[in-house]
Amino acid sequence: MKHLFSLTHPIHLVGGLILWAVWFVAIYAGLSVACSMAPPDPQRGMLTGINIGVGLSTLVTTLLLLWLARAGLVAARRTSVLRERYFAHVSAGIYLFSAGGTLFVGYPVISLPPCL
Amino acid sequence: MSDIKDATLTPEIQRLHKGMDEVWGNPKGLRALTVVNHTSIGLRFMVTGAIFFLIGGLLAMLIRTQLAFPDNDFMSPEIYNQVFTMHGTVMMFLFAIPILEGLAIYMIPKMIGARDLVCPRLTAFGYFCYLFGGLILASSLVLEMAPASGWFMYTPLSSGEYAPGPGSDFWLLGITFVEISALSAGVELVVSILRTRTQGMALHKMPLFAWYILAMALMIVVGFPPLILGSILLELERATGMPFFDVAGGGDPVLWAHLFWLFGHPEVYIIFLPGAGIVSTLIPVFAGRPIVGYGWVVAAIVIMGFVSFGLWVHHMFTLGIPQLALAFFSAASMLVAIPTAIQIFVWLSTLWLGRPRMTLPMLWIVGFLVIFVLGGLTGVMLALVPFNWQVHDTHFVVAHMHYVLVGGMLFPLMAGLYYWLPQVSGRMPSERLGKWSFWLIFLGFNVTFLVMHWTGLLGMRRRVFTYDTAMGWDLYNLISSVGGFMMSIGVALLILDIALHFRFGKKAPQNPWGADTLEWAMPKPPTAYNFVSLPEVETRHPLWENPELSRTIYEGRHGLANIQHGRRETWGSDALTGKLRETVHLPSNSWWPLFSALALAAVCVSLLVRVYWVGAVAALVAVVLLLRWSWENGAHPKMAPEASLEPTEPPLHYRTMNGPGVWTMSVSHLANGSLYLSLLFGWFYLWTVAPEWQMPETSPLSMPLLVLAGAALTLGTFVLAGRVRRLRRRNDAGLGGGMYLTGVLGALQSALIGVVIWQAELAPTESAHDATLLVALIYVLLHALLGAILCLLQGLRVGYGLVSAEMPLEPVVVLRLWHYNLVVYWTLFVAIWVMPTLLGGA
Amino acid sequence: MAGALAGCAGEMSILDPAGPAASAQFWVWWAMLGVSIVVALVLFTLWLYTFRRREQPKRTPREEQRIMLRWVIGGGVLLPVVSIVALLLFAAPTGRGMLPLPLPVGEAELIEVVGHQWWWEVRYPGENGEGDVVTANRLVMPAGEPVDFRLTSADVIHAFWIPRLGGKRDMVPGRYTTIRLEADEPGVFGAQCAEFCGAQHTGMLLHVEAMERDDYDAWLAERRVPPEPIGDEGDAVRAFGEHCAACHTVAGFPEALIVDDVTHDIVGPDLTDIGSRPTLGAGVLPMEEGAIAYWLQHHQTLKPGNRMPPHNHVDTETLQEIGAWLEAMDP
């Protein structure tokens, strides 16, 4: 099991995107449930608990993914096995993409009211 | 360079070839129906798919004839609605997916240096499911009872009240049947690619095409179950009145839209990825150099595979979902532009750094690029929510999706067809006729669909059967129709070209295009066993690095060059490194796949004509047949005439603890889990969103009985896991007893769930709440039964000496099912009993 | 369809915007098209150029790697990232005008539209407890101010779309969704059902008229006047009660004359002001003298599959009387 956590294992090709997907499902589900249970008054615009919650989760997820991307690069530099370096590099790239993707998808919370 | 022609064949090698032909060869006559060989089945898939393509194309021509002139009364609206519904359905479900699966089934073992896919009988079963499902669906056209609600079958338009005829039933049953085929192909392609690559082919050394197919297969496995669930629910609603999608009964029609597009969007990428895989295979060959940025492409494939599951709502931008949620999906849709652009620029730089040759396959690749890029650009436009609100459901969208699908799938497929034709037939395609057909199809396509963007912008909706001349759409529609007919002529020429080439084509050399992958190391026409000996491959470009390979393979100088034992064998290798792990012993020709598929077809037809008791009997027969089929496995004498091995060869797979069967079970559970998650999604979705949802104050389910059933399941899993742990220590004492005990515990669990259902007195036709509960309980009940039956059969097999310390694989496989059942049961308990009890009737 | 979908439904072109929401998308479209053409042409040229070159310089693997990275990072990463960030920042906010956000002053006019197979019910909510004004297949709205359309459906999913004013929105049974649109000037616009809704999806058109505020108020006021009760004299009235009133409402129609012997529960359009409507059958036939009688006799040929049962059992004379009586229904 331990080698699965090493960033040189190909499982990390999908790690970043799994995190992204879980986050994506969580914010979409959370938003839908919040809007059907307790929709905030449209007068309040963007300053609602929902927007702040989604915004914070976006930042946390982005930072986590960025950290993993960096860790992948470090792992690639440390290993001498060609195969491991290869997977660590590609995984780091995908972690970076996932971080950007998270920020990009979460960005609209600063410009849209949640439930309209 | 020397090839097969120059091979020196000693009498011993000749005997080897002859033996291989005997063990692997296809029988003739009626027994051809028993063939399980991937080459034959792959071809059958592709030919059947091509026939459905012609049917779909014919329907398209009917549509274009109707729309050629304003106020045309060539077809009545009822017929027109059937025609466009079937055009979409046939092209998507009966042409695009199966023909690409066929290509993958045909090509993957050859490219990764294996002799067959890992579950050959499943391949054959999948083909028959596809064939019968397709025939059922197509027959509705002949009967003039075809579905007429559009290919995405939105409820309530497709439900009993607004579509009372059998059209929707044809769609739901036929498509589900075809999807079984897609799933079985998906599962075995994943396992084959991961576990049966030839010796030394590490994950990062396999051909890019295998990466694309791996992603496609995994996406099928995860992406198809939501639609299967949706189809089951809708068919239940139509047949029995359970109101899953009916607002008045506590359901919600938008749930269907979610389930459909949860499948429907990934499906677009399931179609595109193999197409892109063909492009990534051909471009390096015709540029005469390895692809640059292999890692970039792998990253792009992985990203596409994931992100495409986060886009489904972009088909639903106008459905009234909160704007902020739309923004998430809009952004995710735009993100796909990045992996797409990465691939396009990888291809461009490969051409830039190589010396590209313009050949017929390459011409189709250039056509692909032009059309697909245009479709991609309009795709980015459509991802923009406010613009989407304008053009959604107009001919602009019709034009966009044809650009993406025809550009992304048909053009690469044609490139692949011309490229691999010599591999299949041993003859070269003609250059002249092929070019004519390319230009007719390419120009005809653009004439049809480029102008259609404009028609859409002028306000023409999709799916209208006619229009008024005052709208000013006459000329554009006429142009589109002319282009459509041009394209048809091109397709006719293409068929002619292919047909003629079988007779008049020049004999193809061994490696006519100078390719790098293993399928060109095979004899032509291909042998059923692909390679007489399995080479060691440690490079991405085996034929470029070792041009002698086709000869040395043919001379039997590599692995598994032995047929005395009469077994069909291929390597089982480590998923990551490609190191040898076991000798996989593959099953041979059999009637079981055909008979099982026939029984399932009988189920479908009897549901269609609503004679439910026949359906129940047929379902029972199907289960018995499938179990009987599973009996002839592993160490069964019919499977294994002999178990002896060369001393250098790794052990037979059923004599290990981690053979491909374990992987197949795991990947199947990925599909099963996706179905289960879709069901949970439906439960929570209806609970929180459906306007008229009724949650009773207290749960109608008996908690003590549910917990007791769960306890039986948990105990059974412990017993089974204990036996497997002992097997790992090569100890099979008490194995049979343990198996029977587990089976009994499974039966107890099933019985208890049955009592829970009986006691709850649910009213599934009255409320969506009760209907969903019932479906969820039946789901766990069926799994409990399956777990019990498999364990009891294992007990029997221990008695027959088919499972023992030497042959420990099967209990490991069954344990996977029990683990799955355990997770599903307890999470379901939390979802349907604990949470409603804690949160109360809301 | 003889005579066809009446041209009087008006223009449907997205490229001829008549309101702020549609104008914004009009400009977004041309801007996106411009960028797309440049991107596509550059890409095609580069691609074809690679086939044309004769000489290929010798390059070391390191040089090749550098060239590849330049292409892939420049074209594969930066180009799409810059494009989609620009879209997100500049184009995505253009849709805000269609959201029912609070206005700085006052409230937007609210009109309810209900989709039916295959016609439109239009309701103007009554104020202070009075009943709604109900009409069908004709939507009158004030020009020069935002109007909120509250949408739902009585049967399957439809979509409400006035192409020249702005985006479409689905009408989902059991739910209400709102879209805000505005017409710059008074005028006549076409509208159509955009979500496929069955046999006569094609024949589901809506006639939209934007009026000056004063005209709009007057139009509405005319219809807010409680209708005078209709006397039960006249063959047409009795025939209407016998053949039509089970599905169709006419305000003030005497209860006693309604014969409800139908087994289905289909609702037909409210006919209270039918004489003032410009089309019949949701845009299938222009309204003129004798048109209603013609429609009543031939509606299944004019709009095959529509939900009104054929009138073969009613003699032509009666249908003509009903038609003439209905044509006079104009407040």
PDB file of N, CA and C in Angstrom, chain B residues 71 81 148 156 162 247 252 289 292 318 338 345 351-356 369 381 386-387 389-390 392-393 454 457-459 461 464-466 468 685 689 691, chain C residues 1 4-5 12 14-15 25 29 36 47 50 53 56 59 64 68 71 75-76 117 155 161 163 166 168-170 173-175 192-196 199 201-202:
ATOM      1  N   ASP B  71     -42.535  24.031 -46.314  1.00  0.00           N
ATOM      2  CA  ASP B  71     -43.882  23.455 -46.384  1.00  0.00           C
ATOM      3  C   ASP B  71     -43.918  22.112 -47.089  1.00  0.00           C
ATOM      4  N   ASN B  81     -40.786  12.620 -36.819  1.00  0.00           N
ATOM      5  CA  ASN B  81     -40.268  12.527 -35.451  1.00  0.00           C
ATOM      6  C   ASN B  81     -39.614  11.176 -35.201  1.00  0.00           C
ATOM      7  N   ALA B 148     -40.225   8.255 -30.789  1.00  0.00           N
ATOM      8  CA  ALA B 148     -40.379   9.543 -31.468  1.00  0.00           C
ATOM      9  C   ALA B 148     -40.205  10.701 -30.502  1.00  0.00           C
ATOM     10  N   PRO B 156     -41.381  14.178 -19.422  1.00  0.00           N
ATOM     11  CA  PRO B 156     -42.435  13.169 -19.562  1.00  0.00           C
ATOM     12  C   PRO B 156     -42.850  12.896 -21.010  1.00  0.00           C
ATOM     13  N   TYR B 162     -47.594  10.513 -22.397  1.00  0.00           N
ATOM     14  CA  TYR B 162     -47.449  11.279 -23.638  1.00  0.00           C
ATOM     15  C   TYR B 162     -46.861  10.453 -24.771  1.00  0.00           C
ATOM     16  N   VAL B 247     -44.077  14.400 -11.665  1.00  0.00           N
ATOM     17  CA  VAL B 247     -44.106  15.367 -10.565  1.00  0.00           C
ATOM     18  C   VAL B 247     -45.198  15.020  -9.562  1.00  0.00           C
ATOM     19  N   ASP B 252     -39.467  13.608 -10.590  1.00  0.00           N
ATOM     20  CA  ASP B 252     -39.055  14.846 -11.236  1.00  0.00           C
ATOM     21  C   ASP B 252     -38.513  14.525 -12.631  1.00  0.00           C
ATOM     22  N   ARG B 289       8.493   9.695 -37.687  1.00  0.00           N
ATOM     23  CA  ARG B 289       9.244   9.902 -36.450  1.00  0.00           C
ATOM     24  C   ARG B 289       8.321   9.628 -35.261  1.00  0.00           C
ATOM     25  N   VAL B 292       6.090  13.433 -30.618  1.00  0.00           N
ATOM     26  CA  VAL B 292       6.783  14.232 -29.598  1.00  0.00           C
ATOM     27  C   VAL B 292       5.802  14.459 -28.464  1.00  0.00           C
ATOM     28  N   THR B 318     -30.578  25.531 -20.155  1.00  0.00           N
ATOM     29  CA  THR B 318     -31.831  26.285 -20.176  1.00  0.00           C
ATOM     30  C   THR B 318     -32.877  25.679 -19.251  1.00  0.00           C
ATOM     31  N   ILE B 338      -8.374  22.842 -23.141  1.00  0.00           N
ATOM     32  CA  ILE B 338      -6.923  22.735 -22.912  1.00  0.00           C
ATOM     33  C   ILE B 338      -6.375  21.371 -23.352  1.00  0.00           C
ATOM     34  N   PHE B 345      -1.684  20.472 -30.796  1.00  0.00           N
ATOM     35  CA  PHE B 345      -0.351  21.021 -31.005  1.00  0.00           C
ATOM     36  C   PHE B 345       0.735  19.957 -30.898  1.00  0.00           C
ATOM     37  N   LEU B 351       4.359  16.674 -36.835  1.00  0.00           N
ATOM     38  CA  LEU B 351       4.479  16.886 -38.281  1.00  0.00           C
ATOM     39  C   LEU B 351       5.605  17.862 -38.575  1.00  0.00           C
ATOM     40  N   TRP B 352       5.695  18.898 -37.752  1.00  0.00           N
ATOM     41  CA  TRP B 352       6.700  19.947 -37.944  1.00  0.00           C
ATOM     42  C   TRP B 352       8.100  19.373 -37.889  1.00  0.00           C
ATOM     43  N   LEU B 353       8.328  18.465 -36.942  1.00  0.00           N
ATOM     44  CA  LEU B 353       9.668  17.919 -36.749  1.00  0.00           C
ATOM     45  C   LEU B 353       9.903  16.676 -37.605  1.00  0.00           C
ATOM     46  N   GLY B 354       8.871  16.209 -38.295  1.00  0.00           N
ATOM     47  CA  GLY B 354       9.069  15.019 -39.115  1.00  0.00           C
ATOM     48  C   GLY B 354       9.085  15.366 -40.589  1.00  0.00           C
ATOM     49  N   ARG B 355       8.947  14.328 -41.414  1.00  0.00           N
ATOM     50  CA  ARG B 355       8.864  14.543 -42.863  1.00  0.00           C
ATOM     51  C   ARG B 355       7.546  13.951 -43.335  1.00  0.00           C
ATOM     52  N   PRO B 356       6.460  14.699 -43.167  1.00  0.00           N
ATOM     53  CA  PRO B 356       5.144  14.097 -43.439  1.00  0.00           C
ATOM     54  C   PRO B 356       4.939  13.735 -44.911  1.00  0.00           C
ATOM     55  N   LEU B 369      -8.733  17.231 -39.023  1.00  0.00           N
ATOM     56  CA  LEU B 369      -8.250  18.417 -38.319  1.00  0.00           C
ATOM     57  C   LEU B 369      -9.141  19.616 -38.618  1.00  0.00           C
ATOM     58  N   MET B 381     -17.774  28.246 -27.872  1.00  0.00           N
ATOM     59  CA  MET B 381     -18.845  29.256 -27.887  1.00  0.00           C
ATOM     60  C   MET B 381     -20.059  28.753 -27.116  1.00  0.00           C
ATOM     61  N   PRO B 386     -24.738  32.530 -21.622  1.00  0.00           N
ATOM     62  CA  PRO B 386     -25.730  33.406 -22.272  1.00  0.00           C
ATOM     63  C   PRO B 386     -25.835  33.152 -23.778  1.00  0.00           C
ATOM     64  N   PHE B 387     -24.716  32.867 -24.437  1.00  0.00           N
ATOM     65  CA  PHE B 387     -24.796  32.570 -25.867  1.00  0.00           C
ATOM     66  C   PHE B 387     -25.508  31.240 -26.091  1.00  0.00           C
ATOM     67  N   TRP B 389     -27.890  30.090 -24.319  1.00  0.00           N
ATOM     68  CA  TRP B 389     -29.327  30.313 -24.197  1.00  0.00           C
ATOM     69  C   TRP B 389     -29.924  30.751 -25.524  1.00  0.00           C
ATOM     70  N   GLN B 390     -29.141  31.465 -26.337  1.00  0.00           N
ATOM     71  CA  GLN B 390     -29.670  31.854 -27.634  1.00  0.00           C
ATOM     72  C   GLN B 390     -29.716  30.681 -28.615  1.00  0.00           C
ATOM     73  N   HIS B 392     -29.079  27.310 -28.159  1.00  0.00           N
ATOM     74  CA  HIS B 392     -29.461  25.972 -27.716  1.00  0.00           C
ATOM     75  C   HIS B 392     -30.701  25.487 -28.475  1.00  0.00           C
ATOM     76  N   ASP B 393     -30.687  24.214 -28.858  1.00  0.00           N
ATOM     77  CA  ASP B 393     -31.837  23.629 -29.559  1.00  0.00           C
ATOM     78  C   ASP B 393     -32.144  24.273 -30.904  1.00  0.00           C
ATOM     79  N   TRP B 454     -25.546  28.951 -39.839  1.00  0.00           N
ATOM     80  CA  TRP B 454     -26.241  30.187 -40.183  1.00  0.00           C
ATOM     81  C   TRP B 454     -27.754  30.003 -40.068  1.00  0.00           C
ATOM     82  N   LEU B 457     -28.615  30.377 -36.596  1.00  0.00           N
ATOM     83  CA  LEU B 457     -28.565  31.761 -36.120  1.00  0.00           C
ATOM     84  C   LEU B 457     -29.768  32.553 -36.613  1.00  0.00           C
ATOM     85  N   LEU B 458     -30.310  32.170 -37.753  1.00  0.00           N
ATOM     86  CA  LEU B 458     -31.521  32.835 -38.238  1.00  0.00           C
ATOM     87  C   LEU B 458     -32.752  32.333 -37.499  1.00  0.00           C
ATOM     88  N   GLY B 459     -32.570  31.464 -36.530  1.00  0.00           N
ATOM     89  CA  GLY B 459     -33.673  31.114 -35.635  1.00  0.00           C
ATOM     90  C   GLY B 459     -34.324  29.781 -35.915  1.00  0.00           C
ATOM     91  N   ARG B 461     -35.216  26.188 -35.333  1.00  0.00           N
ATOM     92  CA  ARG B 461     -35.085  25.234 -34.238  1.00  0.00           C
ATOM     93  C   ARG B 461     -34.710  23.869 -34.779  1.00  0.00           C
ATOM     94  N   VAL B 464     -37.802  20.518 -36.120  1.00  0.00           N
ATOM     95  CA  VAL B 464     -39.059  20.935 -36.747  1.00  0.00           C
ATOM     96  C   VAL B 464     -39.179  20.184 -38.062  1.00  0.00           C
ATOM     97  N   PHE B 465     -40.406  19.792 -38.399  1.00  0.00           N
ATOM     98  CA  PHE B 465     -40.530  18.972 -39.605  1.00  0.00           C
ATOM     99  C   PHE B 465     -40.733  19.828 -40.842  1.00  0.00           C
ATOM    100  N   THR B 466     -41.069  21.097 -40.658  1.00  0.00           N
ATOM    101  CA  THR B 466     -41.095  21.990 -41.805  1.00  0.00           C
ATOM    102  C   THR B 466     -40.998  23.423 -41.318  1.00  0.00           C
ATOM    103  N   ASP B 468     -41.715  27.871 -42.574  1.00  0.00           N
ATOM    104  CA  ASP B 468     -42.424  28.774 -43.463  1.00  0.00           C
ATOM    105  C   ASP B 468     -41.434  29.547 -44.309  1.00  0.00           C
ATOM    106  N   TYR B 685     -31.481  13.172  -4.901  1.00  0.00           N
ATOM    107  CA  TYR B 685     -31.971  14.229  -5.793  1.00  0.00           C
ATOM    108  C   TYR B 685     -33.470  14.406  -5.614  1.00  0.00           C
ATOM    109  N   VAL B 689     -34.982  17.780  -4.231  1.00  0.00           N
ATOM    110  CA  VAL B 689     -35.373  18.681  -5.314  1.00  0.00           C
ATOM    111  C   VAL B 689     -36.798  18.461  -5.814  1.00  0.00           C
ATOM    112  N   PRO B 691     -40.504  18.506  -6.499  1.00  0.00           N
ATOM    113  CA  PRO B 691     -41.452  19.417  -5.857  1.00  0.00           C
ATOM    114  C   PRO B 691     -42.469  18.717  -4.957  1.00  0.00           C
TER     115      PRO B 691
ATOM    116  N   MET C   1     -48.699  20.865 -44.570  1.00  0.00           N
ATOM    117  CA  MET C   1     -49.494  21.876 -43.874  1.00  0.00           C
ATOM    118  C   MET C   1     -49.865  22.988 -44.833  1.00  0.00           C
ATOM    119  N   ALA C   4     -49.481  26.810 -44.283  1.00  0.00           N
ATOM    120  CA  ALA C   4     -48.264  26.806 -43.487  1.00  0.00           C
ATOM    121  C   ALA C   4     -48.288  27.680 -42.252  1.00  0.00           C
ATOM    122  N   LEU C   5     -47.153  27.592 -41.581  1.00  0.00           N
ATOM    123  CA  LEU C   5     -46.971  28.329 -40.347  1.00  0.00           C
ATOM    124  C   LEU C   5     -46.978  29.800 -40.718  1.00  0.00           C
ATOM    125  N   MET C  12     -37.543  35.538 -36.645  1.00  0.00           N
ATOM    126  CA  MET C  12     -36.971  34.710 -35.582  1.00  0.00           C
ATOM    127  C   MET C  12     -35.450  34.837 -35.504  1.00  0.00           C
ATOM    128  N   ILE C  14     -31.733  35.539 -34.623  1.00  0.00           N
ATOM    129  CA  ILE C  14     -30.880  35.977 -33.513  1.00  0.00           C
ATOM    130  C   ILE C  14     -30.035  37.170 -33.949  1.00  0.00           C
ATOM    131  N   LEU C  15     -29.786  37.249 -35.252  1.00  0.00           N
ATOM    132  CA  LEU C  15     -28.873  38.266 -35.764  1.00  0.00           C
ATOM    133  C   LEU C  15     -29.579  39.585 -36.037  1.00  0.00           C
ATOM    134  N   GLN C  25     -25.651  39.279 -26.949  1.00  0.00           N
ATOM    135  CA  GLN C  25     -25.217  38.013 -27.539  1.00  0.00           C
ATOM    136  C   GLN C  25     -24.863  38.168 -29.000  1.00  0.00           C
ATOM    137  N   TRP C  29     -21.324  37.008 -30.266  1.00  0.00           N
ATOM    138  CA  TRP C  29     -21.195  36.071 -31.388  1.00  0.00           C
ATOM    139  C   TRP C  29     -20.175  36.569 -32.400  1.00  0.00           C
ATOM    140  N   SER C  36     -12.273  33.071 -33.722  1.00  0.00           N
ATOM    141  CA  SER C  36     -12.240  31.682 -34.177  1.00  0.00           C
ATOM    142  C   SER C  36     -11.683  31.572 -35.587  1.00  0.00           C
ATOM    143  N   TRP C  47      -0.460  23.684 -40.386  1.00  0.00           N
ATOM    144  CA  TRP C  47      -0.595  22.234 -40.580  1.00  0.00           C
ATOM    145  C   TRP C  47      -0.249  21.866 -42.024  1.00  0.00           C
ATOM    146  N   THR C  50       3.468  22.130 -43.079  1.00  0.00           N
ATOM    147  CA  THR C  50       4.393  21.051 -42.723  1.00  0.00           C
ATOM    148  C   THR C  50       4.521  20.024 -43.851  1.00  0.00           C
ATOM    149  N   ARG C  53       7.079  21.634 -46.920  1.00  0.00           N
ATOM    150  CA  ARG C  53       8.514  21.921 -46.799  1.00  0.00           C
ATOM    151  C   ARG C  53       9.332  20.833 -47.492  1.00  0.00           C
ATOM    152  N   GLN C  56      14.627  19.780 -44.353  1.00  0.00           N
ATOM    153  CA  GLN C  56      14.388  19.661 -42.917  1.00  0.00           C
ATOM    154  C   GLN C  56      15.752  19.734 -42.249  1.00  0.00           C
ATOM    155  N   ARG C  59      18.371  18.264 -36.412  1.00  0.00           N
ATOM    156  CA  ARG C  59      18.208  18.823 -35.071  1.00  0.00           C
ATOM    157  C   ARG C  59      18.612  17.778 -34.038  1.00  0.00           C
ATOM    158  N   GLU C  64      14.834  19.497 -30.622  1.00  0.00           N
ATOM    159  CA  GLU C  64      13.474  19.047 -30.929  1.00  0.00           C
ATOM    160  C   GLU C  64      12.562  19.233 -29.733  1.00  0.00           C
ATOM    161  N   MET C  68       9.175  21.421 -29.580  1.00  0.00           N
ATOM    162  CA  MET C  68       7.908  20.816 -29.173  1.00  0.00           C
ATOM    163  C   MET C  68       7.294  21.597 -28.020  1.00  0.00           C
ATOM    164  N   TRP C  71       5.677  24.837 -29.090  1.00  0.00           N
ATOM    165  CA  TRP C  71       4.355  24.639 -29.692  1.00  0.00           C
ATOM    166  C   TRP C  71       3.312  24.272 -28.660  1.00  0.00           C
ATOM    167  N   GLY C  75       0.683  26.899 -27.911  1.00  0.00           N
ATOM    168  CA  GLY C  75      -0.600  26.663 -28.573  1.00  0.00           C
ATOM    169  C   GLY C  75      -1.531  25.790 -27.761  1.00  0.00           C
ATOM    170  N   GLY C  76      -0.963  24.817 -27.061  1.00  0.00           N
ATOM    171  CA  GLY C  76      -1.821  23.861 -26.372  1.00  0.00           C
ATOM    172  C   GLY C  76      -2.257  24.329 -25.002  1.00  0.00           C
ATOM    173  N   GLN C 117     -49.223  21.243 -24.801  1.00  0.00           N
ATOM    174  CA  GLN C 117     -49.082  20.604 -26.116  1.00  0.00           C
ATOM    175  C   GLN C 117     -50.224  21.085 -26.986  1.00  0.00           C
ATOM    176  N   ASP C 155     -47.762  20.055 -19.186  1.00  0.00           N
ATOM    177  CA  ASP C 155     -47.617  18.649 -19.573  1.00  0.00           C
ATOM    178  C   ASP C 155     -46.144  18.253 -19.715  1.00  0.00           C
ATOM    179  N   TRP C 161     -39.034  30.938 -26.102  1.00  0.00           N
ATOM    180  CA  TRP C 161     -37.919  31.624 -26.777  1.00  0.00           C
ATOM    181  C   TRP C 161     -38.417  32.712 -27.709  1.00  0.00           C
ATOM    182  N   PRO C 163     -36.519  34.874 -30.049  1.00  0.00           N
ATOM    183  CA  PRO C 163     -35.124  34.999 -30.494  1.00  0.00           C
ATOM    184  C   PRO C 163     -34.619  36.437 -30.562  1.00  0.00           C
ATOM    185  N   GLY C 166     -33.913  37.683 -26.724  1.00  0.00           N
ATOM    186  CA  GLY C 166     -32.887  37.078 -25.870  1.00  0.00           C
ATOM    187  C   GLY C 166     -33.045  35.589 -25.736  1.00  0.00           C
ATOM    188  N   LYS C 168     -33.410  31.562 -24.388  1.00  0.00           N
ATOM    189  CA  LYS C 168     -34.589  30.732 -24.143  1.00  0.00           C
ATOM    190  C   LYS C 168     -34.527  30.131 -22.745  1.00  0.00           C
ATOM    191  N   ARG C 169     -35.667  29.674 -22.287  1.00  0.00           N
ATOM    192  CA  ARG C 169     -35.713  29.032 -20.983  1.00  0.00           C
ATOM    193  C   ARG C 169     -36.742  27.912 -21.048  1.00  0.00           C
ATOM    194  N   ASP C 170     -36.373  26.769 -20.481  1.00  0.00           N
ATOM    195  CA  ASP C 170     -37.287  25.630 -20.539  1.00  0.00           C
ATOM    196  C   ASP C 170     -38.463  25.829 -19.596  1.00  0.00           C
ATOM    197  N   PRO C 173     -42.638  20.949 -16.129  1.00  0.00           N
ATOM    198  CA  PRO C 173     -43.811  20.698 -15.298  1.00  0.00           C
ATOM    199  C   PRO C 173     -43.426  20.650 -13.820  1.00  0.00           C
ATOM    200  N   GLY C 174     -44.236  21.254 -12.968  1.00  0.00           N
ATOM    201  CA  GLY C 174     -43.981  21.211 -11.539  1.00  0.00           C
ATOM    202  C   GLY C 174     -43.001  22.251 -11.039  1.00  0.00           C
ATOM    203  N   ARG C 175     -42.416  23.045 -11.926  1.00  0.00           N
ATOM    204  CA  ARG C 175     -41.452  24.043 -11.483  1.00  0.00           C
ATOM    205  C   ARG C 175     -41.736  25.377 -12.132  1.00  0.00           C
ATOM    206  N   GLN C 192     -41.137  30.976 -30.249  1.00  0.00           N
ATOM    207  CA  GLN C 192     -41.380  29.592 -30.612  1.00  0.00           C
ATOM    208  C   GLN C 192     -40.950  28.665 -29.483  1.00  0.00           C
ATOM    209  N   CYS C 193     -41.562  27.488 -29.476  1.00  0.00           N
ATOM    210  CA  CYS C 193     -41.152  26.489 -28.503  1.00  0.00           C
ATOM    211  C   CYS C 193     -39.861  25.866 -28.996  1.00  0.00           C
ATOM    212  N   ALA C 194     -38.830  25.882 -28.157  1.00  0.00           N
ATOM    213  CA  ALA C 194     -37.521  25.417 -28.612  1.00  0.00           C
ATOM    214  C   ALA C 194     -37.181  24.013 -28.140  1.00  0.00           C
ATOM    215  N   GLU C 195     -37.879  23.479 -27.131  1.00  0.00           N
ATOM    216  CA  GLU C 195     -37.572  22.121 -26.676  1.00  0.00           C
ATOM    217  C   GLU C 195     -38.567  21.175 -27.318  1.00  0.00           C
ATOM    218  N   PHE C 196     -38.054  20.134 -27.962  1.00  0.00           N
ATOM    219  CA  PHE C 196     -38.940  19.231 -28.683  1.00  0.00           C
ATOM    220  C   PHE C 196     -40.028  18.707 -27.750  1.00  0.00           C
ATOM    221  N   ALA C 199     -45.576  15.738 -31.358  1.00  0.00           N
ATOM    222  CA  ALA C 199     -45.977  15.746 -32.772  1.00  0.00           C
ATOM    223  C   ALA C 199     -46.018  17.143 -33.365  1.00  0.00           C
ATOM    224  N   HIS C 201     -44.583  20.022 -32.201  1.00  0.00           N
ATOM    225  CA  HIS C 201     -43.547  20.948 -31.739  1.00  0.00           C
ATOM    226  C   HIS C 201     -43.364  22.071 -32.758  1.00  0.00           C
ATOM    227  N   THR C 202     -43.373  21.683 -34.037  1.00  0.00           N
ATOM    228  CA  THR C 202     -43.184  22.665 -35.099  1.00  0.00           C
ATOM    229  C   THR C 202     -44.256  23.756 -35.049  1.00  0.00           C
TER     230      THR C 202
END
